[in-house]
């Protein structure tokens, strides 16, 4: 079997991604901070996707990832050849500005944790056709904007890391950067400004399609590729005036 | 303080009728909260899921916090041999049908939309076209896990039965439903064997309905609320049963269980209310009344078209425009139903306020502590608020309902006065004594509970 490790396993996109993975023949293990929650999500997946068994392990991306924690994650799954990191944290910008602890937490969960996890994963990963390590980053990382630059910078760091790693690693495993735009998830639930949201199920479908085409960087929803191409080249004065 | 504490947002909220509208704080927990306070401090709390109750039942009171349960949507357990399912409260009826109908399990009770949550279905003790035979949603609920201001409580018919019966049809006022155990029913196919009969007037409709009582599980009558005095109650009686495999084969069809939802269209945001007017109303009602030639018609109908015709238009409430609409749904006891419905329809006609959608059906016993119906009939109509005089008309209709010993459905009401509520719901005092034990300080409160002085 091919095993897929889904980190941030209670997230909406992660759960939909796992359902499609199970239907596509993958065995799935969910990883997250709260083991109890992971077990509940694993059971839910089993019922929804008709899987025989879904694994659940504890993994906290805020703590240094490596050594013991990782051994535990990979123990009994030498067949692991897919990694999907959906964990992320988006506190209000004002809270991050006020409270450095919150800012650090966001940086650890959004950048340091996923980056070191991918770092550890690659040597462990079974080299097979179709092996991949995918991380959810954000369109917020494409351009520092007044409304989300603290969050955006943590995601930009991860994108930069993945870009470099891709070039430094021997080919074989797909290292994928998924630039996420507005998706209807708890993270965006209070965000009435987010236009044209897509459902988590559709986001998961687009990600799997990107993986099967071995695309190293994709925008989900797709149209955000174009939107961000424009926003990236706007001069600062325009960003300021438009309050983007 | 953690970055993971759920964030609160300020939002403009309304029910499905877009009336009334309140500005309030909202929180979207993505995992079951440890306590109500962990969601943030507030004067009071009220759960809300899919926003499908029409009036203000799921809107928070002054300085209250709205707890949106839509992300608490995991399936905790499923026993395929028994059709027993344990779900978190935000799981929708659509999800249950998608997952379990292919295995031959369906909802014993379903309303006219699949876009509602299980928690909401329990809180409003919703009912369907088989109310007179199968009762309300409570009848398929076996256990509820409830978060009260004092802590988490399990309740069922055996354990804390008073809390169980008060929470069902309790509109979130006994606490936040975290999860529940439901019992689904077996069906053989995804089809309904249906019969449609045109009816001349209310008398004929009621007589035919009673005549077919033994034969059909589902029964509902669509009414042309614009029909003149001599044809008061003209409409179409719709009867149906779940079709068995034999029935489907003998109709020359192949039996299937999976449901293929009809393609949906979405009503645009900010639509003006001018499209629902007297002329369009007349055209629609006349077209519907003449759907087929002859007196009656029989055939196979998919469950998606039988139960959820309006789900084809997502956000159809936008057709009523910015001012919204109110839904009037009352139940009347059998003894006075005929006279009461005639007076209600006559009053609506006199006021010149045709209802775009009007249906009535027979009802049985809700079974909850504060039931909407015990036995008799229910009549439902909606009125756009663009037209003048609607609120006065509803006040008159409420008066008629009171005179005939009926009551209004709280999931839909937005207009009753405290006096109307207390006069028509004598069970309130018993229900309130249970609620007071769970919530002595009144932490659970809604716009509705304040309006009705509950």
XYZ file of C-alpha atoms in Angstrom:
698
model
C 0.000 0.000 0.000
C 0.916 3.630 -0.433
C 0.511 5.531 2.821
C -0.385 9.183 3.030
C 0.384 11.263 6.124
C -2.039 14.170 6.537
C -0.834 16.786 9.010
C -3.453 19.095 10.476
C -5.868 16.232 10.032
C -8.907 17.968 11.486
C -8.795 20.784 8.947
C -11.598 20.880 6.421
C -9.383 20.679 3.361
C -7.310 17.901 4.932
C -10.402 15.798 5.566
C -11.721 16.226 2.033
C -8.233 15.578 0.666
C -8.053 12.369 2.694
C -11.467 11.189 1.453
C -10.307 11.557 -2.139
C -7.002 9.899 -1.246
C -8.751 6.869 0.235
C -10.952 6.596 -2.848
C -7.774 6.773 -4.920
C -6.297 3.773 -3.125
C -4.152 5.446 -0.460
C -3.962 4.317 3.147
C -4.240 7.394 5.366
C -2.769 8.439 8.713
C -3.958 11.688 10.292
C -1.562 13.691 12.448
C -2.341 16.613 14.713
C -1.814 18.193 18.122
C -4.772 16.542 19.776
C -4.771 12.759 19.492
C -8.408 12.445 20.606
C -9.546 14.810 17.874
C -7.470 12.926 15.300
C -9.093 9.666 16.306
C -12.552 11.195 15.899
C -11.619 12.546 12.470
C -10.144 9.164 11.516
C -13.388 7.420 12.442
C -15.372 10.011 10.461
C -13.150 9.373 7.429
C -13.613 5.646 7.725
C -17.393 6.056 7.592
C -17.395 8.679 4.845
C -14.899 7.045 2.529
C -15.546 3.435 3.412
C -11.912 2.898 4.413
C -10.957 -0.168 6.408
C -8.703 1.695 8.809
C -7.459 5.243 9.157
C -4.503 5.885 11.447
C -4.176 8.721 13.950
C -0.973 10.039 15.538
C -0.052 12.990 17.711
C 2.177 15.641 16.187
C 2.625 19.222 17.361
C 4.184 21.497 14.772
C 4.851 24.165 17.378
C 7.278 21.898 19.196
C 10.580 21.154 17.459
C 9.815 18.424 14.948
C 12.287 15.603 14.621
C 13.812 12.681 16.454
C 11.289 10.934 18.666
C 8.208 12.709 17.422
C 8.946 11.775 13.875
C 9.921 8.204 14.669
C 6.533 7.843 16.293
C 4.812 9.245 13.226
C 6.623 6.991 10.810
C 6.808 3.885 12.953
C 4.935 1.067 11.328
C 4.560 2.994 8.104
C 7.676 2.363 6.079
C 5.393 2.605 3.099
C 4.739 6.327 3.642
C 5.254 8.117 0.359
C 2.804 11.007 0.557
C 2.853 13.992 2.917
C 0.131 16.632 3.001
C 0.553 19.516 5.450
C -2.686 21.397 5.993
C -1.885 22.736 9.454
C -2.034 26.496 9.677
C -2.973 29.290 11.996
C -4.427 32.664 11.082
C -4.896 34.818 14.178
C -6.254 38.331 13.651
C -3.481 40.666 12.460
C -4.180 43.050 15.323
C -3.677 40.238 17.844
C -0.335 39.298 16.311
C 0.714 42.957 16.396
C -0.251 43.218 20.063
C 0.934 39.884 21.304
C 4.342 38.520 20.207
C 3.485 35.105 21.674
C 0.597 34.772 19.260
C 2.798 35.946 16.368
C 5.413 33.340 17.258
C 2.794 30.624 17.491
C 1.599 31.487 14.006
C 5.145 31.514 12.639
C 5.917 28.148 14.231
C 2.772 26.486 12.937
C 2.814 28.054 9.493
C 6.528 27.993 8.671
C 9.029 26.344 11.027
C 6.916 23.287 11.794
C 5.963 22.376 8.224
C 9.463 23.160 6.896
C 11.236 20.944 9.410
C 8.648 18.223 8.915
C 9.231 18.142 5.168
C 12.990 18.173 5.870
C 12.626 15.051 8.040
C 10.121 13.397 5.778
C 12.204 13.280 2.604
C 14.832 10.792 3.811
C 12.075 8.612 5.337
C 9.826 8.699 2.315
C 9.468 5.598 0.231
C 10.670 6.428 -3.254
C 7.908 5.452 -5.563
C 6.220 6.756 -8.575
C 3.756 9.333 -7.305
C 5.576 10.217 -4.069
C 4.896 13.769 -2.957
C 5.246 16.315 -0.163
C 2.590 19.052 -0.437
C 2.140 22.052 1.827
C -0.710 24.524 1.969
C 0.647 28.047 1.775
C -1.311 31.165 0.912
C -1.856 33.813 -1.709
C -1.276 36.171 1.218
C 2.409 35.256 0.868
C 2.626 36.614 -2.663
C 2.514 40.221 -1.677
C 2.717 42.020 1.675
C -0.648 43.674 2.093
C -1.831 45.821 5.031
C -4.655 43.419 5.873
C -2.647 40.213 6.233
C 1.132 40.736 6.016
C 2.020 39.107 9.342
C 0.163 35.943 8.440
C 1.265 36.302 4.816
C 4.945 36.543 5.704
C 4.859 33.253 7.631
C 3.352 31.559 4.578
C 5.772 33.333 2.202
C 8.666 31.901 4.210
C 7.317 28.395 3.693
C 6.871 29.003 -0.041
C 10.452 30.229 -0.336
C 11.684 27.215 1.603
C 9.775 24.789 -0.651
C 11.056 26.544 -3.759
C 14.673 26.185 -2.651
C 14.254 22.633 -1.443
C 12.775 21.638 -4.762
C 15.878 22.788 -6.567
C 18.238 21.272 -4.007
C 16.634 17.802 -3.926
C 17.193 15.104 -6.467
C 14.146 14.673 -8.683
C 11.788 11.851 -7.795
C 9.560 13.256 -5.095
C 7.179 16.041 -5.993
C 7.671 18.980 -3.628
C 4.538 21.028 -4.010
C 3.541 24.515 -2.930
C -0.228 25.034 -2.848
C -1.113 28.711 -2.810
C -4.495 28.797 -1.195
C -6.981 31.583 -1.825
C -10.327 31.952 -0.045
C -11.884 28.564 0.720
C -15.006 28.133 2.820
C -13.349 26.828 6.002
C -13.480 27.795 9.683
C -10.454 30.026 9.038
C -12.499 32.144 6.632
C -15.868 31.838 8.309
C -15.957 35.327 9.752
C -14.307 36.839 6.713
C -17.157 38.527 4.925
C -14.720 40.267 2.578
C -13.470 37.061 1.002
C -15.037 36.950 -2.439
C -15.742 33.901 -4.574
C -14.961 31.230 -2.006
C -14.852 27.631 -3.118
C -15.827 24.632 -1.021
C -13.149 22.502 0.693
C -14.182 19.521 -1.448
C -13.454 21.462 -4.628
C -10.132 22.682 -3.200
C -9.142 19.076 -2.423
C -10.080 18.016 -5.941
C -7.917 20.740 -7.469
C -4.969 19.758 -5.254
C -5.166 16.086 -6.255
C -5.368 17.134 -9.859
C -2.184 19.208 -9.354
C -0.436 16.244 -7.743
C -1.344 13.883 -10.561
C 0.070 16.400 -13.027
C 3.205 16.827 -10.914
C 2.757 20.594 -10.728
C 5.181 22.030 -8.196
C 3.208 25.196 -7.563
C -0.543 25.600 -7.910
C -3.145 28.200 -7.033
C -6.386 27.007 -5.435
C -8.890 28.365 -6.491
C -7.194 28.515 -9.887
C -8.311 32.018 -10.779
C -6.160 33.400 -7.986
C -3.111 32.801 -10.108
C -4.242 35.636 -12.326
C -5.471 37.851 -9.500
C -2.153 37.540 -7.658
C -0.176 38.143 -10.848
C -1.810 41.558 -10.935
C -1.523 42.253 -7.215
C 2.178 41.297 -7.203
C 3.100 43.964 -9.725
C 1.044 46.766 -8.186
C 3.178 49.605 -6.829
C 3.090 50.153 -3.063
C 1.152 53.377 -3.516
C -1.653 51.474 -5.220
C -1.780 48.813 -2.493
C -1.948 51.577 0.077
C -4.688 53.442 -1.770
C -6.763 50.329 -2.458
C -6.387 49.061 1.149
C -5.929 45.558 -0.200
C -4.320 33.066 25.903
C -3.642 31.040 22.817
C -3.702 31.890 19.151
C -6.103 28.994 18.853
C -8.896 30.557 20.889
C -11.866 30.854 18.544
C -12.196 34.331 17.085
C -15.369 36.327 17.349
C -16.704 38.367 14.481
C -19.248 41.117 14.307
C -21.865 40.192 11.800
C -25.297 41.160 10.517
C -27.562 38.190 11.155
C -31.039 37.160 10.158
C -33.057 33.991 9.771
C -34.175 32.525 6.460
C -36.934 35.147 6.158
C -34.386 37.986 6.441
C -36.609 39.490 9.100
C -35.745 40.598 11.741
C -32.099 41.578 11.254
C -29.677 42.045 14.158
C -26.024 43.003 14.510
C -24.303 40.553 16.792
C -21.110 38.684 17.585
C -20.590 35.289 15.992
C -18.165 32.492 16.760
C -17.429 29.455 14.580
C -15.949 26.697 16.757
C -14.145 24.127 14.626
C -13.859 21.578 17.422
C -16.399 20.883 20.180
C -15.874 23.608 22.808
C -14.903 22.677 26.364
C -17.461 25.076 27.797
C -19.685 27.941 26.695
C -17.336 30.480 28.301
C -14.430 29.155 26.248
C -16.190 30.615 23.205
C -15.973 34.086 24.698
C -17.798 36.111 27.309
C -21.304 37.178 26.433
C -24.555 38.192 28.077
C -26.152 35.090 26.588
C -25.516 32.320 24.050
C -27.627 30.782 21.318
C -26.625 28.092 18.807
C -27.275 28.496 15.105
C -26.245 26.239 12.245
C -27.497 26.555 8.692
C -29.674 29.646 9.161
C -32.845 27.936 8.000
C -35.215 28.818 10.805
C -37.282 31.632 9.347
C -37.707 34.165 12.110
C -35.550 34.957 15.115
C -35.385 31.569 16.882
C -31.644 31.256 16.168
C -30.698 34.928 16.506
C -28.900 36.060 19.653
C -30.477 38.383 22.189
C -28.966 41.764 23.158
C -25.181 41.459 23.576
C -25.553 37.727 22.999
C -23.175 35.465 21.135
C -24.269 33.359 18.174
C -22.566 29.944 18.169
C -22.405 28.679 14.593
C -22.242 24.901 14.669
C -21.724 24.295 10.954
C -18.133 23.101 11.427
C -18.999 20.594 14.136
C -19.844 18.117 11.422
C -18.205 14.764 12.061
C -19.858 11.398 11.974
C -18.837 9.669 15.157
C -20.264 6.193 14.639
C -22.401 4.223 12.247
C -23.838 0.730 12.668
C -24.836 -0.424 9.243
C -26.928 -3.361 10.420
C -29.124 -1.240 12.670
C -29.066 2.074 10.804
C -27.912 3.740 14.016
C -25.761 6.801 13.551
C -24.011 9.087 16.048
C -23.295 12.536 14.635
C -22.067 15.933 15.724
C -24.734 18.581 15.603
C -23.575 20.404 12.450
C -23.923 17.368 10.174
C -26.553 18.165 7.544
C -29.431 16.016 6.407
C -27.880 16.134 2.934
C -24.736 14.472 4.272
C -26.782 11.745 5.962
C -28.667 11.038 2.729
C -25.502 11.107 0.607
C -23.713 8.656 2.874
C -26.447 6.322 4.033
C -29.136 6.173 1.359
C -26.805 4.082 -0.868
C -26.742 1.594 2.027
C -30.539 1.537 2.174
C -31.049 3.936 5.096
C -33.128 7.091 4.968
C -34.377 9.743 7.386
C -37.601 8.686 9.107
C -38.618 12.352 9.210
C -37.442 15.041 6.813
C -38.592 18.609 6.205
C -38.779 20.343 2.824
C -35.077 21.133 2.719
C -31.979 18.981 3.083
C -29.799 21.989 3.921
C -30.387 21.880 7.653
C -28.298 20.432 10.445
C -29.212 17.584 12.745
C -28.809 19.917 15.736
C -31.246 22.379 14.178
C -33.661 19.579 13.339
C -33.711 18.559 16.997
C -33.885 22.104 18.362
C -36.868 22.920 16.136
C -38.254 19.370 16.350
C -38.917 19.637 12.628
C -41.608 17.674 10.850
C -42.351 16.427 7.382
C -45.040 15.132 5.104
C -45.562 12.091 7.341
C -46.141 13.969 10.589
C -49.567 12.368 11.097
C -48.015 8.890 10.848
C -44.471 9.202 12.144
C -44.531 12.302 14.304
C -41.710 14.824 14.397
C -37.902 14.490 14.266
C -37.791 13.533 17.940
C -39.030 10.078 16.961
C -35.748 9.207 15.278
C -33.541 10.672 18.029
C -32.280 8.233 20.648
C -29.815 10.280 22.649
C -28.569 13.851 22.856
C -25.268 15.128 24.275
C -26.004 18.603 25.497
C -23.665 21.337 26.686
C -25.535 23.319 29.295
C -24.163 26.308 31.225
C -23.518 23.841 34.071
C -21.687 21.234 31.999
C -22.192 18.388 29.568
C -25.266 16.174 30.029
C -26.396 13.020 28.227
C -30.118 12.614 27.818
C -32.419 10.059 26.262
C -35.822 8.534 26.897
C -34.272 6.516 29.740
C -31.672 8.921 31.099
C -32.821 12.461 31.998
C -36.021 12.057 29.939
C -37.331 15.469 30.947
C -34.208 17.158 29.551
C -34.445 15.034 26.409
C -38.049 16.095 25.764
C -37.363 19.722 26.651
C -34.321 19.938 24.352
C -36.263 18.536 21.442
C -38.219 21.544 20.233
C -36.382 23.609 22.841
C -34.805 26.001 20.321
C -31.344 25.812 21.853
C -32.613 27.296 25.087
C -31.631 24.270 27.178
C -28.063 24.288 25.836
C -25.828 23.612 22.869
C -26.423 20.211 21.262
C -22.972 18.681 20.717
C -23.987 15.359 19.233
C -26.910 12.991 18.939
C -27.693 9.380 18.161
C -30.279 8.835 15.443
C -32.059 5.775 14.137
C -32.565 5.711 10.379
C -35.199 3.702 8.511
C -34.857 1.094 5.791
C -35.890 1.939 2.254
C -35.545 -0.272 -0.805
C -35.142 2.371 -3.508
C -34.613 6.090 -4.017
C -38.100 6.535 -5.448
C -41.472 7.578 -4.118
C -44.589 6.060 -5.584
C -46.766 9.163 -5.729
C -50.319 10.144 -6.517
C -51.415 13.697 -7.322
C -55.077 14.657 -7.127
C -56.517 18.041 -8.081
C -58.947 19.304 -5.488
C -61.759 21.809 -6.055
C -61.925 23.308 -2.615
C -60.963 22.825 0.981
C -63.804 20.442 1.809
C -62.908 18.092 -0.991
C -59.231 18.295 -0.079
C -59.832 17.365 3.534
C -62.218 14.550 2.613
C -59.847 13.029 0.075
C -56.937 13.352 2.464
C -58.807 11.346 5.090
C -59.929 8.788 2.525
C -56.340 8.012 1.582
C -55.039 7.903 5.124
C -54.486 4.136 5.232
C -52.964 3.890 1.808
C -50.233 6.547 1.925
C -47.518 7.514 4.393
C -46.832 10.972 2.984
C -49.542 13.501 2.412
C -49.474 17.235 1.751
C -51.750 19.639 -0.070
C -50.553 22.609 -2.041
C -53.066 25.440 -2.015
C -53.840 28.215 -4.417
C -54.289 30.967 -1.874
C -55.536 33.315 -4.593
C -58.551 31.225 -5.602
C -61.906 32.974 -5.245
C -64.378 32.457 -2.389
C -66.273 29.649 -4.104
C -63.048 27.733 -4.704
C -61.416 28.524 -1.404
C -58.759 25.907 -0.848
C -58.380 24.856 -4.495
C -55.148 22.969 -4.871
C -53.444 19.673 -5.274
C -53.262 16.787 -2.867
C -49.938 14.970 -3.078
C -49.683 11.471 -1.641
C -46.744 9.125 -1.588
C -45.041 6.006 -0.279
C -41.472 4.779 -0.493
C -41.449 2.542 -3.529
C -40.304 -1.035 -2.991
C -38.191 -2.948 -5.471
C -41.198 -4.822 -6.896
C -43.120 -1.636 -7.435
C -40.219 0.011 -9.242
C -39.633 -3.007 -11.488
C -43.310 -3.305 -12.357
C -43.178 0.367 -13.401
C -40.464 -0.636 -15.849
C -37.694 1.158 -13.966
C -34.441 -0.061 -12.459
C -34.167 0.102 -8.707
C -31.402 2.303 -7.360
C -30.479 3.702 -3.983
C -27.974 6.454 -4.762
C -29.540 9.845 -5.107
C -28.463 12.157 -7.864
C -29.308 15.678 -6.739
C -30.953 17.942 -9.249
C -28.737 20.697 -10.589
C -29.194 23.764 -8.460
C -29.242 27.411 -9.407
C -28.451 30.177 -6.950
C -30.592 33.280 -6.602
C -28.357 36.335 -6.961
C -27.405 38.379 -3.934
C -29.209 41.694 -3.548
C -32.094 40.692 -5.765
C -34.989 43.173 -5.684
C -38.291 41.827 -4.410
C -40.315 42.983 -7.420
C -40.350 39.569 -9.085
C -42.701 38.094 -6.548
C -45.826 40.137 -7.149
C -49.509 39.480 -7.669
C -49.116 38.815 -11.385
C -46.225 36.359 -11.060
C -47.982 34.762 -8.127
C -51.151 34.248 -10.149
C -49.191 32.890 -13.107
C -47.232 30.437 -10.968
C -50.240 29.238 -9.036
C -52.318 28.799 -12.202
C -49.497 26.970 -13.945
C -49.075 24.689 -10.960
C -52.798 24.008 -10.723
C -52.755 22.886 -14.365
C -49.599 20.819 -14.266
C -51.329 17.889 -15.857
C -54.654 17.239 -17.589
C -57.366 15.284 -15.845
C -58.226 14.846 -12.219
C -55.328 12.795 -10.938
C -52.010 11.302 -11.892
C -49.812 8.556 -10.497
C -46.132 7.921 -10.995
C -42.648 7.444 -9.606
C -40.870 10.489 -8.248
C -37.261 10.695 -7.032
C -36.863 11.515 -3.353
C -34.985 14.687 -4.320
C -38.021 16.044 -6.176
C -40.553 14.673 -3.737
C -39.044 16.060 -0.555
C -36.827 18.938 -1.653
C -38.277 20.755 -4.681
C -37.262 24.176 -3.363
C -33.654 23.107 -2.797
C -33.215 23.422 -6.558
C -32.980 27.166 -6.070
C -30.271 27.941 -3.552
C -30.931 31.062 -1.489
C -34.491 31.305 -2.814
C -35.280 33.598 0.093
C -33.533 36.352 -1.897
C -36.534 36.458 -4.220
C -38.336 38.352 -1.502
C -35.839 41.180 -1.717
C -34.139 43.087 1.004
C -37.235 43.517 3.177
C -37.572 39.738 3.521
C -40.674 37.741 4.304
C -42.480 36.092 7.149
C -43.709 32.557 7.158
C -46.958 31.923 8.943
C -47.404 28.325 10.055
C -50.049 27.301 12.513
C -51.432 24.031 13.753
C -55.122 23.629 14.475
C -56.747 20.795 16.421
C -58.878 18.378 14.390
C -62.137 19.651 15.894
C -61.715 23.212 14.652
C -59.330 22.740 11.732
C -61.879 22.923 8.934
C -63.538 26.082 10.210
C -60.216 27.632 11.226
C -58.506 27.088 7.890
C -61.496 28.508 6.023
C -61.397 31.639 8.113
C -57.627 32.007 7.729
C -57.791 31.634 3.948
C -60.733 34.004 3.723
C -58.864 36.569 5.784
C -55.795 36.310 3.577
C -57.926 36.739 0.504
C -59.813 39.666 1.993
C -56.527 41.402 2.748
C -55.476 40.829 -0.866
C -52.234 39.219 0.183
C -51.883 36.049 -1.837
C -49.243 33.759 -0.498
C -46.675 32.571 -3.031
C -46.408 29.242 -1.292
C -49.226 27.787 0.719
C -49.512 24.240 1.942
C -51.422 22.385 4.543
C -51.099 18.898 5.859
C -52.287 16.637 8.604
C -50.280 16.477 11.790
C -49.955 13.951 14.560
C -48.229 14.230 17.896
C -44.861 16.018 18.170
C -44.014 14.178 21.349
C -41.875 16.978 22.750
C -42.484 18.773 26.010
C -43.588 21.995 24.321
C -45.163 20.601 21.150
C -46.167 22.564 18.088
C -48.826 20.040 17.187
C -50.699 17.232 18.881
C -53.255 16.200 16.261
C -55.084 18.012 13.516
C -53.864 20.113 10.618
C -51.133 22.605 9.899
C -51.347 25.446 7.396
C -48.282 27.341 6.162
C -48.128 30.475 4.028
C -45.445 33.050 3.356
C -45.889 36.753 2.920
C -43.326 39.119 1.433
C -42.756 42.166 3.585
C -42.542 44.482 0.592
C -46.317 44.617 0.553
C -48.026 46.896 3.043
C -50.182 45.591 5.840
C -48.532 42.187 6.194
C -47.711 42.563 9.867
C -51.309 43.629 10.612
C -52.614 40.689 8.586
C -50.450 38.266 10.550
C -51.724 39.742 13.809
C -55.270 39.047 12.600
C -54.326 35.511 11.562
C -52.801 34.901 14.984
C -56.052 36.066 16.545
C -58.002 33.549 14.435
C -55.576 30.783 15.400
C -56.057 31.641 19.064
C -59.834 31.553 18.701
C -59.621 28.091 17.185
C -57.346 26.636 19.829
C -54.292 26.451 17.563
C -50.701 27.619 17.865
C -47.835 28.939 15.747
C -44.643 27.088 14.835
C -41.758 28.808 16.601
C -39.161 27.885 13.931
C -41.028 30.133 11.530
C -42.641 32.778 13.648
C -41.295 36.320 13.895
C -44.457 38.174 14.836
C -46.105 36.672 17.916
C -46.454 38.765 21.050
C -45.657 37.346 24.514
C -49.364 37.135 25.249
C -50.014 35.074 22.081
C -47.260 32.655 22.982
C -48.201 32.155 26.605
C -51.901 31.766 25.773
C -51.263 29.129 23.089
C -48.417 27.194 24.716
C -49.731 26.200 28.165
C -46.930 23.590 28.409
C -44.425 26.418 28.683
C -44.387 26.427 32.499
C -43.418 22.736 32.721
C -40.784 23.177 30.012
C -39.457 26.277 31.743
C -39.044 24.453 35.039
C -36.741 21.936 33.321
C -34.832 24.710 31.582
C -34.440 26.680 34.814
C -32.790 23.680 36.459
C -30.229 23.509 33.668
C -29.739 27.218 33.271
C -30.756 29.104 36.424
C -29.043 32.309 35.314
C -30.570 32.447 31.849
C -27.294 32.121 29.927
C -29.069 30.548 26.967
C -31.284 33.140 25.322
C -32.317 34.139 21.833
C -33.947 37.097 20.162
C -37.088 34.972 20.138
C -36.941 34.013 23.805
C -36.626 37.705 24.676
C -39.419 38.705 22.292
C -41.805 36.094 23.679
C -40.667 36.571 27.280
C -39.798 32.891 27.516
